[in-house]
Amino acid sequence: MWELFQRAAPTLVEALGVTVFLGVTAFTIGSTIGLAVALIRTSKLRLIKYVAVSYVSIFLGTPMLVQILLIYFGLPQLGIAIDPIPSGILALSLNVGAYQSENFRAGLLGVDVGQREAAYSVGMSYWQAMRRIIFPQALRIALPPIGTRFIALMKDTSLVSVITVTELTRVAERVGSATFRYLEMYLIVAAIYWILNFVLALGQATLERRLARPY
Amino acid sequence: MANSDLQIVAAGLHKRFGNLEVLKGIDLTVRRGEVIVIMGVSGSGKTTLIRCINFLEEPDEGKLVVCGLEVECGAGKDDRARRARIRQIRTRVGMVFQSFNLFPHKTALENVIEGPIVVNNVPRAEAVELGTELLERVGLADKQHEYPSRLSGGQKQRTAIARALAMKPDVVLFDEPTSALDPELHEEVLKVMRELALDGMTMVVVTHEVAFAREVADRVHFMDQGVVVEEAPAHQFFSAPEHPRARSFLRLVEHTQLDGGAV
């Protein structure tokens, strides 16, 4: 297994890079979408609220694999052809955005209304109150599910192997089929995912401790 | 309304929550330097009234002139200019809440300087100087860098008063400032409020603290079921209340405060 690992190492390092890139990019875009959706859903903007609710319902209610396949194989029929990596990022971002909107919404709703009132009472605007007072507290409440979602997303990047993106899982499959050593290759890749997520979980725990310090 | 001595003029304020009419046409005038105490049983609308003054509660009808800024209330009145005036009113009117509402992720000092820095763009160093001075004034010089979770109720409320004062307000509203505190902590908060009144601050205070009101208030407004049923100079209100509801209320409150040993 060791010599197989050594032989595949350069490819694996490259693939790990792709996996991390997919995960981090989709997490960043998805979190931005999620925050916007959460703000809309906690606001009084009636009409666009329905759009937001529908988006969340659709992307939480359908399999991510189907979403990926639709974007990569389905959209070209409408004349929209997107390359594999952008397709993957788009699908992952939209999917994680729906989850993140629920995480952020839970955080925002978890902040006591008195906080908003106190912020308003010194003359803050909605955005000032949000940025300085509400959001930092909402983030602390939402951090555990947000961290969990990041880790889940890292694993979900493996799904874009079906649209020919050479990330970790696809490399394992390719090397496996070339050498007939599927067992070792999938074990190696599983270990890499696990180490990656272990590090992420450590980061999450550190962040949680820091945000909890005043309490 | 050109009289600059009038800090708050409320005319015909109505507020409904669903089918329940909490304020049934309130008129209120507060002059510069006055201390007004609003009393009444719970549910009489006194908290709603005080929250209407800085628009934490939006009145359904009526007109408010606060610090010279006039705001009409009612359906269809909401627009950008009105919202800007409301924000301006809030920078001139401090608010002290029953449940303190300190920002838990900020230290005592950070709580105090947040408004000046974010809203008034006061340079940080200047804000810190002001904040330190205010915390000293409320007796919390040694607690500046503590988070609210490490403060007692009385210390939290004094920090909240300093936070309200940091905006250099023309008026400070107090919404039952001691009601969430253990009896032995009332006095430290009331002492700060008394000093503030002596300094000439215009104050509107919703409270059950009879001793405080008797000593500090210029006028008492007694509310019952959404109406101010009696408005009188404090000495007159406490020695010879006219309205039967006010009489029975005072008997009840004075009794429990004597028996309970609270201030």
GROMACS .gro file of C-alpha atoms in nm:
model
  478
    1MET     CA    1   0.000   0.000   0.000
    2TRP     CA    2   0.290   0.231   0.081
    3GLU     CA    3   0.447   0.202  -0.261
    4LEU     CA    4   0.107   0.254  -0.422
    5PHE     CA    5   0.064   0.564  -0.212
    6GLN     CA    6   0.410   0.685  -0.315
    7ARG     CA    7   0.336   0.623  -0.680
    8ALA     CA    8   0.002   0.801  -0.665
    9ALA     CA    9   0.124   1.077  -0.435
   10PRO     CA   10   0.184   1.352  -0.693
   11THR     CA   11  -0.162   1.294  -0.844
   12LEU     CA   12  -0.318   1.277  -0.500
   13VAL     CA   13  -0.161   1.605  -0.390
   14GLU     CA   14  -0.297   1.771  -0.702
   15ALA     CA   15  -0.638   1.615  -0.644
   16LEU     CA   16  -0.638   1.721  -0.280
   17GLY     CA   17  -0.575   2.073  -0.403
   18VAL     CA   18  -0.879   2.051  -0.628
   19THR     CA   19  -1.094   1.909  -0.348
   20VAL     CA   20  -0.991   2.184  -0.106
   21PHE     CA   21  -1.037   2.448  -0.374
   22LEU     CA   22  -1.387   2.320  -0.453
   23GLY     CA   23  -1.480   2.303  -0.086
   24VAL     CA   24  -1.344   2.641   0.017
   25THR     CA   25  -1.479   2.822  -0.289
   26ALA     CA   26  -1.825   2.668  -0.263
   27PHE     CA   27  -1.829   2.732   0.112
   28THR     CA   28  -1.742   3.098   0.064
   29ILE     CA   29  -1.995   3.155  -0.214
   30GLY     CA   30  -2.257   2.940  -0.043
   31SER     CA   31  -2.216   3.120   0.288
   32THR     CA   32  -2.260   3.453   0.115
   33ILE     CA   33  -2.576   3.327  -0.053
   34GLY     CA   34  -2.691   3.176   0.275
   35LEU     CA   35  -2.639   3.496   0.471
   36ALA     CA   36  -2.825   3.700   0.212
   37VAL     CA   37  -3.114   3.452   0.210
   38ALA     CA   38  -3.125   3.446   0.591
   39LEU     CA   39  -3.136   3.827   0.607
   40ILE     CA   40  -3.416   3.833   0.350
   41ARG     CA   41  -3.610   3.569   0.539
   42THR     CA   42  -3.580   3.753   0.869
   43SER     CA   43  -3.675   4.085   0.710
   44LYS     CA   44  -4.011   4.232   0.614
   45LEU     CA   45  -3.954   4.211   0.238
   46ARG     CA   46  -4.265   4.011   0.157
   47LEU     CA   47  -4.224   3.928  -0.214
   48ILE     CA   48  -3.858   3.836  -0.236
   49LYS     CA   49  -3.907   3.632   0.080
   50TYR     CA   50  -4.110   3.381  -0.122
   51VAL     CA   51  -3.826   3.352  -0.372
   52ALA     CA   52  -3.586   3.285  -0.086
   53VAL     CA   53  -3.814   3.027   0.074
   54SER     CA   54  -3.860   2.847  -0.259
   55TYR     CA   55  -3.486   2.839  -0.323
   56VAL     CA   56  -3.418   2.683   0.015
   57SER     CA   57  -3.700   2.433  -0.024
   58ILE     CA   58  -3.582   2.320  -0.369
   59PHE     CA   59  -3.215   2.283  -0.284
   60LEU     CA   60  -3.274   2.113   0.048
   61GLY     CA   61  -3.541   1.888  -0.102
   62THR     CA   62  -3.349   1.740  -0.394
   63PRO     CA   63  -3.036   1.524  -0.398
   64MET     CA   64  -2.712   1.709  -0.451
   65LEU     CA   65  -2.609   1.450  -0.711
   66VAL     CA   66  -2.917   1.533  -0.918
   67GLN     CA   67  -2.840   1.906  -0.884
   68ILE     CA   68  -2.486   1.847  -1.012
   69LEU     CA   69  -2.607   1.633  -1.304
   70LEU     CA   70  -2.874   1.886  -1.396
   71ILE     CA   71  -2.627   2.171  -1.412
   72TYR     CA   72  -2.357   1.985  -1.604
   73PHE     CA   73  -2.559   1.753  -1.829
   74GLY     CA   74  -2.897   1.925  -1.829
   75LEU     CA   75  -2.824   2.292  -1.888
   76PRO     CA   76  -2.641   2.243  -2.221
   77GLN     CA   77  -2.980   2.145  -2.366
   78LEU     CA   78  -3.084   2.505  -2.298
   79GLY     CA   79  -2.767   2.629  -2.460
   80ILE     CA   80  -2.590   2.686  -2.129
   81ALA     CA   81  -2.275   2.477  -2.128
   82ILE     CA   82  -2.054   2.517  -1.823
   83ASP     CA   83  -1.715   2.350  -1.772
   84PRO     CA   84  -1.689   2.073  -1.513
   85ILE     CA   85  -1.518   2.269  -1.234
   86PRO     CA   86  -1.742   2.578  -1.256
   87SER     CA   87  -2.044   2.347  -1.280
   88GLY     CA   88  -1.931   2.170  -0.968
   89ILE     CA   89  -1.870   2.492  -0.780
   90LEU     CA   90  -2.208   2.628  -0.889
   91ALA     CA   91  -2.395   2.316  -0.777
   92LEU     CA   92  -2.206   2.288  -0.447
   93SER     CA   93  -2.248   2.661  -0.372
   94LEU     CA   94  -2.620   2.663  -0.439
   95ASN     CA   95  -2.666   2.354  -0.229
   96VAL     CA   96  -2.456   2.466   0.066
   97GLY     CA   97  -2.617   2.812   0.041
   98ALA     CA   98  -2.955   2.661   0.121
   99TYR     CA   99  -2.816   2.487   0.429
  100GLN     CA  100  -2.618   2.791   0.539
  101SER     CA  101  -2.924   3.015   0.512
  102GLU     CA  102  -3.096   2.794   0.767
  103ASN     CA  103  -2.789   2.799   0.993
  104PHE     CA  104  -2.762   3.177   0.977
  105ARG     CA  105  -3.135   3.216   1.024
  106ALA     CA  106  -3.122   3.006   1.338
  107GLY     CA  107  -2.837   3.224   1.462
  108LEU     CA  108  -3.017   3.550   1.385
  109LEU     CA  109  -3.338   3.432   1.549
  110GLY     CA  110  -3.139   3.317   1.850
  111VAL     CA  111  -3.024   3.669   1.933
  112ASP     CA  112  -3.247   3.837   2.189
  113VAL     CA  113  -3.469   4.113   2.046
  114GLY     CA  114  -3.344   4.339   2.324
  115GLN     CA  115  -3.007   4.347   2.149
  116ARG     CA  116  -3.157   4.497   1.836
  117GLU     CA  117  -3.355   4.744   2.046
  118ALA     CA  118  -3.049   4.850   2.242
  119ALA     CA  119  -2.859   4.902   1.916
  120TYR     CA  120  -3.144   5.104   1.769
  121SER     CA  121  -3.180   5.302   2.091
  122VAL     CA  122  -2.835   5.456   2.045
  123GLY     CA  123  -2.930   5.548   1.689
  124MET     CA  124  -2.776   5.264   1.490
  125SER     CA  125  -2.913   5.184   1.145
  126TYR     CA  126  -3.026   4.835   1.048
  127TRP     CA  127  -2.686   4.758   0.895
  128GLN     CA  128  -2.486   4.905   1.180
  129ALA     CA  129  -2.690   4.704   1.430
  130MET     CA  130  -2.654   4.394   1.216
  131ARG     CA  131  -2.279   4.423   1.164
  132ARG     CA  132  -2.175   4.535   1.511
  133ILE     CA  133  -2.430   4.377   1.743
  134ILE     CA  134  -2.655   4.111   1.591
  135PHE     CA  135  -2.429   3.923   1.350
  136PRO     CA  136  -2.137   3.859   1.588
  137GLN     CA  137  -2.380   3.705   1.835
  138ALA     CA  138  -2.567   3.513   1.566
  139LEU     CA  139  -2.239   3.371   1.438
  140ARG     CA  140  -2.155   3.233   1.779
  141ILE     CA  141  -2.493   3.057   1.797
  142ALA     CA  142  -2.469   2.929   1.440
  143LEU     CA  143  -2.106   2.820   1.446
  144PRO     CA  144  -2.155   2.451   1.537
  145PRO     CA  145  -2.396   2.378   1.249
  146ILE     CA  146  -2.188   2.598   1.016
  147GLY     CA  147  -1.876   2.396   1.095
  148THR     CA  148  -2.065   2.072   1.047
  149ARG     CA  149  -2.185   2.194   0.709
  150PHE     CA  150  -1.831   2.284   0.601
  151ILE     CA  151  -1.716   1.933   0.684
  152ALA     CA  152  -2.015   1.780   0.507
  153LEU     CA  153  -1.937   1.995   0.204
  154MET     CA  154  -1.577   1.873   0.194
  155LYS     CA  155  -1.710   1.520   0.163
  156ASP     CA  156  -1.980   1.621  -0.085
  157THR     CA  157  -1.714   1.750  -0.324
  158SER     CA  158  -1.657   1.382  -0.405
  159LEU     CA  159  -1.989   1.388  -0.592
  160VAL     CA  160  -1.850   1.612  -0.864
  161SER     CA  161  -1.626   1.321  -0.969
  162VAL     CA  162  -1.925   1.212  -1.179
  163ILE     CA  163  -1.883   1.518  -1.400
  164THR     CA  164  -1.514   1.437  -1.467
  165VAL     CA  165  -1.359   1.677  -1.217
  166THR     CA  166  -1.032   1.515  -1.108
  167GLU     CA  167  -1.063   1.562  -0.738
  168LEU     CA  168  -0.967   1.301  -0.477
  169THR     CA  169  -1.243   1.049  -0.537
  170ARG     CA  170  -1.202   1.051  -0.914
  171VAL     CA  171  -0.829   0.999  -0.882
  172ALA     CA  172  -0.888   0.705  -0.651
  173GLU     CA  173  -1.125   0.555  -0.901
  174ARG     CA  174  -0.883   0.607  -1.190
  175VAL     CA  175  -0.580   0.466  -1.013
  176GLY     CA  176  -0.794   0.187  -0.874
  177SER     CA  177  -0.919   0.080  -1.214
  178ALA     CA  178  -0.570   0.101  -1.365
  179THR     CA  179  -0.409  -0.112  -1.094
  180PHE     CA  180  -0.709  -0.317  -0.974
  181ARG     CA  181  -0.620  -0.207  -0.621
  182TYR     CA  182  -0.949  -0.036  -0.536
  183LEU     CA  183  -0.935  -0.134  -0.171
  184GLU     CA  184  -0.606   0.042  -0.104
  185MET     CA  185  -0.683   0.347  -0.315
  186TYR     CA  186  -1.021   0.411  -0.158
  187LEU     CA  187  -0.873   0.357   0.186
  188ILE     CA  188  -0.596   0.608   0.113
  189VAL     CA  189  -0.844   0.864  -0.014
  190ALA     CA  190  -1.079   0.805   0.281
  191ALA     CA  191  -0.787   0.869   0.515
  192ILE     CA  192  -0.704   1.194   0.337
  193TYR     CA  193  -1.065   1.314   0.370
  194TRP     CA  194  -1.066   1.221   0.733
  195ILE     CA  195  -0.741   1.405   0.813
  196LEU     CA  196  -0.866   1.710   0.623
  197ASN     CA  197  -1.191   1.716   0.818
  198PHE     CA  198  -1.015   1.648   1.144
  199VAL     CA  199  -0.815   1.966   1.089
  200LEU     CA  200  -1.133   2.155   1.002
  201ALA     CA  201  -1.302   2.032   1.318
  202LEU     CA  202  -1.003   2.150   1.523
  203GLY     CA  203  -1.033   2.491   1.360
  204GLN     CA  204  -1.402   2.500   1.442
  205ALA     CA  205  -1.341   2.413   1.805
  206THR     CA  206  -1.079   2.688   1.835
  207LEU     CA  207  -1.312   2.943   1.681
  208GLU     CA  208  -1.597   2.835   1.910
  209ARG     CA  209  -1.377   2.877   2.214
  210ARG     CA  210  -1.272   3.223   2.102
  211LEU     CA  211  -1.627   3.341   2.039
  212ALA     CA  212  -1.742   3.197   2.372
  213ARG     CA  213  -1.477   3.377   2.575
  214PRO     CA  214  -1.696   3.669   2.687
  215TYR     CA  215  -1.971   3.437   2.810
  216MET     CA  216  -4.395   7.396   1.913
  217ALA     CA  217  -4.119   7.649   1.865
  218ASN     CA  218  -4.060   7.647   2.237
  219SER     CA  219  -3.713   7.493   2.270
  220ASP     CA  220  -3.786   7.422   2.635
  221LEU     CA  221  -4.019   7.141   2.536
  222GLN     CA  222  -3.817   6.824   2.499
  223ILE     CA  223  -4.105   6.587   2.436
  224VAL     CA  224  -4.453   6.663   2.318
  225ALA     CA  225  -4.678   6.369   2.250
  226ALA     CA  226  -5.025   6.435   2.116
  227GLY     CA  227  -5.303   6.183   2.081
  228LEU     CA  228  -5.086   5.871   2.079
  229HIS     CA  229  -5.269   5.549   2.005
  230LYS     CA  230  -5.117   5.203   1.998
  231ARG     CA  231  -5.290   4.875   1.928
  232PHE     CA  232  -5.152   4.524   1.953
  233GLY     CA  233  -5.400   4.328   1.744
  234ASN     CA  234  -5.739   4.396   1.896
  235LEU     CA  235  -5.598   4.526   2.219
  236GLU     CA  236  -5.571   4.903   2.241
  237VAL     CA  237  -5.279   4.966   2.475
  238LEU     CA  238  -5.262   5.345   2.439
  239LYS     CA  239  -5.588   5.531   2.397
  240GLY     CA  240  -5.487   5.880   2.305
  241ILE     CA  241  -5.198   5.990   2.525
  242ASP     CA  242  -5.082   6.348   2.560
  243LEU     CA  243  -4.753   6.409   2.731
  244THR     CA  244  -4.531   6.712   2.766
  245VAL     CA  245  -4.182   6.704   2.909
  246ARG     CA  246  -3.982   7.021   2.957
  247ARG     CA  247  -3.607   7.053   2.967
  248GLY     CA  248  -3.464   6.940   3.301
  249GLU     CA  249  -3.785   6.779   3.418
  250VAL     CA  250  -3.807   6.437   3.574
  251ILE     CA  251  -4.135   6.271   3.487
  252VAL     CA  252  -4.234   5.947   3.654
  253ILE     CA  253  -4.495   5.727   3.492
  254MET     CA  254  -4.672   5.488   3.723
  255GLY     CA  255  -4.951   5.239   3.685
  256VAL     CA  256  -5.030   4.871   3.721
  257SER     CA  257  -4.880   4.630   3.471
  258GLY     CA  258  -5.076   4.635   3.150
  259SER     CA  259  -5.166   5.000   3.190
  260GLY     CA  260  -4.951   5.092   2.890
  261LYS     CA  261  -4.668   5.277   3.060
  262THR     CA  262  -4.388   5.072   2.905
  263THR     CA  263  -4.550   5.097   2.562
  264LEU     CA  264  -4.573   5.473   2.604
  265ILE     CA  265  -4.207   5.516   2.690
  266ARG     CA  266  -4.108   5.286   2.402
  267CYS     CA  267  -4.312   5.500   2.164
  268ILE     CA  268  -4.104   5.806   2.250
  269ASN     CA  269  -3.799   5.665   2.068
  270PHE     CA  270  -4.006   5.455   1.828
  271LEU     CA  271  -3.905   5.113   1.951
  272GLU     CA  272  -4.280   5.086   1.935
  273GLU     CA  273  -4.444   5.251   1.637
  274PRO     CA  274  -4.758   5.441   1.744
  275ASP     CA  275  -5.063   5.379   1.526
  276GLU     CA  276  -5.188   5.735   1.550
  277GLY     CA  277  -5.079   6.067   1.686
  278LYS     CA  278  -4.786   6.302   1.670
  279LEU     CA  279  -4.457   6.324   1.857
  280VAL     CA  280  -4.216   6.612   1.878
  281VAL     CA  281  -3.895   6.498   2.043
  282CYS     CA  282  -3.602   6.737   2.077
  283GLY     CA  283  -3.762   6.957   1.815
  284LEU     CA  284  -3.799   6.675   1.564
  285GLU     CA  285  -4.156   6.621   1.459
  286VAL     CA  286  -4.288   6.280   1.358
  287GLU     CA  287  -4.641   6.205   1.248
  288CYS     CA  288  -4.767   5.854   1.311
  289GLY     CA  289  -5.013   5.642   1.120
  290ALA     CA  290  -5.051   5.419   0.816
  291GLY     CA  291  -4.873   5.547   0.507
  292LYS     CA  292  -4.659   5.793   0.702
  293ASP     CA  293  -4.342   5.585   0.670
  294ASP     CA  294  -4.083   5.732   0.435
  295ARG     CA  295  -3.710   5.785   0.417
  296ALA     CA  296  -3.710   6.133   0.573
  297ARG     CA  297  -3.927   6.014   0.859
  298ARG     CA  298  -3.698   5.718   0.926
  299ALA     CA  299  -3.399   5.953   0.929
  300ARG     CA  300  -3.574   6.177   1.182
  301ILE     CA  301  -3.650   5.878   1.401
  302ARG     CA  302  -3.284   5.776   1.397
  303GLN     CA  303  -3.189   6.131   1.484
  304ILE     CA  304  -3.433   6.127   1.775
  305ARG     CA  305  -3.274   5.805   1.897
  306THR     CA  306  -2.930   5.966   1.903
  307ARG     CA  307  -3.071   6.243   2.124
  308VAL     CA  308  -3.277   6.020   2.352
  309GLY     CA  309  -3.105   5.759   2.568
  310MET     CA  310  -3.285   5.445   2.676
  311VAL     CA  311  -3.233   5.226   2.979
  312PHE     CA  312  -3.410   4.891   2.962
  313GLN     CA  313  -3.560   4.677   3.231
  314SER     CA  314  -3.343   4.382   3.123
  315PHE     CA  315  -3.030   4.596   3.061
  316ASN     CA  316  -2.974   4.463   2.708
  317LEU     CA  317  -2.599   4.507   2.733
  318PHE     CA  318  -2.406   4.371   2.437
  319PRO     CA  319  -2.274   4.043   2.579
  320HIS     CA  320  -1.985   4.017   2.333
  321LYS     CA  321  -1.844   4.352   2.439
  322THR     CA  322  -1.679   4.466   2.760
  323ALA     CA  323  -1.840   4.732   2.979
  324LEU     CA  324  -1.625   5.000   2.820
  325GLU     CA  325  -1.691   4.870   2.469
  326ASN     CA  326  -2.064   4.876   2.541
  327VAL     CA  327  -2.038   5.241   2.637
  328ILE     CA  328  -1.824   5.360   2.346
  329GLU     CA  329  -2.004   5.159   2.077
  330GLY     CA  330  -2.272   5.422   2.008
  331PRO     CA  331  -2.040   5.724   1.990
  332ILE     CA  332  -1.796   5.540   1.762
  333VAL     CA  333  -2.043   5.371   1.528
  334VAL     CA  334  -2.317   5.632   1.516
  335ASN     CA  335  -2.142   5.962   1.578
  336ASN     CA  336  -1.801   5.871   1.433
  337VAL     CA  337  -1.626   5.987   1.748
  338PRO     CA  338  -1.253   5.897   1.731
  339ARG     CA  339  -1.182   5.591   1.938
  340ALA     CA  340  -0.939   5.758   2.180
  341GLU     CA  341  -1.187   6.033   2.253
  342ALA     CA  342  -1.468   5.780   2.301
  343VAL     CA  343  -1.255   5.574   2.538
  344GLU     CA  344  -1.181   5.883   2.743
  345LEU     CA  345  -1.552   5.967   2.762
  346GLY     CA  346  -1.643   5.605   2.835
  347THR     CA  347  -1.391   5.575   3.114
  348GLU     CA  348  -1.518   5.897   3.267
  349LEU     CA  349  -1.880   5.779   3.250
  350LEU     CA  350  -1.803   5.440   3.400
  351GLU     CA  351  -1.621   5.618   3.679
  352ARG     CA  352  -1.924   5.837   3.731
  353VAL     CA  353  -2.151   5.534   3.776
  354GLY     CA  354  -1.894   5.376   4.008
  355LEU     CA  355  -1.756   5.112   3.773
  356ALA     CA  356  -1.406   5.239   3.707
  357ASP     CA  357  -1.263   4.900   3.802
  358LYS     CA  358  -1.504   4.702   3.580
  359GLN     CA  359  -1.429   4.865   3.246
  360HIS     CA  360  -1.278   4.557   3.090
  361GLU     CA  361  -1.521   4.303   3.229
  362TYR     CA  362  -1.776   4.136   3.006
  363PRO     CA  363  -2.142   4.170   3.112
  364SER     CA  364  -2.150   3.804   3.214
  365ARG     CA  365  -1.910   3.894   3.494
  366LEU     CA  366  -2.117   4.186   3.624
  367SER     CA  367  -2.397   4.182   3.882
  368GLY     CA  368  -2.742   4.306   3.783
  369GLY     CA  369  -2.684   4.644   3.943
  370GLN     CA  370  -2.349   4.680   3.771
  371LYS     CA  371  -2.505   4.585   3.439
  372GLN     CA  372  -2.774   4.847   3.476
  373ARG     CA  373  -2.522   5.114   3.572
  374THR     CA  374  -2.319   5.021   3.264
  375ALA     CA  375  -2.637   5.053   3.059
  376ILE     CA  376  -2.694   5.401   3.202
  377ALA     CA  377  -2.337   5.496   3.109
  378ARG     CA  378  -2.403   5.359   2.761
  379ALA     CA  379  -2.710   5.579   2.727
  380LEU     CA  380  -2.519   5.885   2.855
  381ALA     CA  381  -2.230   5.827   2.614
  382MET     CA  382  -2.445   5.960   2.331
  383LYS     CA  383  -2.472   6.288   2.528
  384PRO     CA  384  -2.850   6.269   2.509
  385ASP     CA  385  -3.096   6.548   2.580
  386VAL     CA  386  -3.340   6.305   2.740
  387VAL     CA  387  -3.300   5.966   2.903
  388LEU     CA  388  -3.587   5.717   2.916
  389PHE     CA  389  -3.589   5.457   3.192
  390ASP     CA  390  -3.814   5.158   3.147
  391GLU     CA  391  -3.852   4.997   3.490
  392PRO     CA  392  -3.477   5.017   3.550
  393THR     CA  393  -3.484   4.832   3.882
  394SER     CA  394  -3.760   4.578   3.822
  395ALA     CA  395  -3.524   4.300   3.715
  396LEU     CA  396  -3.291   4.355   4.010
  397ASP     CA  397  -3.275   4.194   4.351
  398PRO     CA  398  -3.403   4.438   4.614
  399GLU     CA  399  -3.060   4.500   4.763
  400LEU     CA  400  -2.932   4.618   4.424
  401HIS     CA  401  -3.200   4.881   4.363
  402GLU     CA  402  -3.028   5.152   4.560
  403GLU     CA  403  -2.703   5.160   4.362
  404VAL     CA  404  -2.899   5.217   4.042
  405LEU     CA  405  -3.136   5.470   4.197
  406LYS     CA  406  -2.840   5.661   4.337
  407VAL     CA  407  -2.697   5.706   3.988
  408MET     CA  408  -3.038   5.816   3.861
  409ARG     CA  409  -3.077   6.064   4.145
  410GLU     CA  410  -2.739   6.219   4.067
  411LEU     CA  411  -2.835   6.239   3.703
  412ALA     CA  412  -3.155   6.422   3.793
  413LEU     CA  413  -2.960   6.662   4.014
  414ASP     CA  414  -2.733   6.736   3.719
  415GLY     CA  415  -3.042   6.859   3.539
  416MET     CA  416  -3.094   6.570   3.297
  417THR     CA  417  -3.440   6.545   3.147
  418MET     CA  418  -3.574   6.206   3.244
  419VAL     CA  419  -3.885   6.000   3.183
  420VAL     CA  420  -3.897   5.710   3.424
  421VAL     CA  421  -4.139   5.421   3.436
  422THR     CA  422  -4.104   5.279   3.783
  423HIS     CA  423  -4.278   5.149   4.093
  424GLU     CA  424  -4.015   5.304   4.320
  425VAL     CA  425  -4.232   5.534   4.529
  426ALA     CA  426  -3.951   5.672   4.744
  427PHE     CA  427  -3.748   5.760   4.438
  428ALA     CA  428  -4.043   5.920   4.262
  429ARG     CA  429  -4.143   6.117   4.570
  430GLU     CA  430  -3.793   6.253   4.606
  431VAL     CA  431  -3.684   6.311   4.248
  432ALA     CA  432  -3.986   6.345   4.023
  433ASP     CA  433  -4.126   6.681   3.926
  434ARG     CA  434  -4.448   6.534   3.800
  435VAL     CA  435  -4.615   6.197   3.812
  436HIS     CA  436  -4.834   6.058   3.538
  437PHE     CA  437  -5.057   5.779   3.656
  438MET     CA  438  -5.180   5.548   3.382
  439ASP     CA  439  -5.472   5.311   3.383
  440GLN     CA  440  -5.589   5.102   3.089
  441GLY     CA  441  -5.409   5.304   2.826
  442VAL     CA  442  -5.507   5.646   2.959
  443VAL     CA  443  -5.328   5.896   3.181
  444VAL     CA  444  -5.593   5.927   3.450
  445GLU     CA  445  -5.399   6.156   3.679
  446GLU     CA  446  -5.117   6.399   3.621
  447ALA     CA  447  -4.990   6.594   3.917
  448PRO     CA  448  -4.680   6.740   4.081
  449ALA     CA  449  -4.507   6.460   4.268
  450HIS     CA  450  -4.565   6.594   4.620
  451GLN     CA  451  -4.933   6.639   4.547
  452PHE     CA  452  -4.969   6.298   4.384
  453PHE     CA  453  -4.817   6.115   4.678
  454SER     CA  454  -4.983   6.315   4.955
  455ALA     CA  455  -5.328   6.347   4.802
  456PRO     CA  456  -5.386   6.131   4.494
  457GLU     CA  457  -5.719   6.213   4.337
  458HIS     CA  458  -5.808   5.921   4.118
  459PRO     CA  459  -5.941   5.618   4.308
  460ARG     CA  460  -5.717   5.386   4.102
  461ALA     CA  461  -5.413   5.591   4.193
  462ARG     CA  462  -5.511   5.574   4.560
  463SER     CA  463  -5.550   5.199   4.563
  464PHE     CA  464  -5.231   5.156   4.359
  465LEU     CA  465  -5.026   5.365   4.600
  466ARG     CA  466  -5.165   5.180   4.901
  467LEU     CA  467  -5.065   4.851   4.741
  468VAL     CA  468  -4.718   4.958   4.630
  469GLU     CA  469  -4.624   5.139   4.950
  470HIS     CA  470  -4.732   4.841   5.152
  471THR     CA  471  -4.530   4.585   4.958
  472GLN     CA  472  -4.227   4.812   4.947
  473LEU     CA  473  -4.236   4.862   5.322
  474ASP     CA  474  -4.301   4.497   5.391
  475GLY     CA  475  -4.053   4.373   5.136
  476GLY     CA  476  -3.791   4.609   5.267
  477ALA     CA  477  -3.713   4.719   4.913
  478VAL     CA  478  -3.592   5.077   4.913
   0.00000   0.00000   0.00000
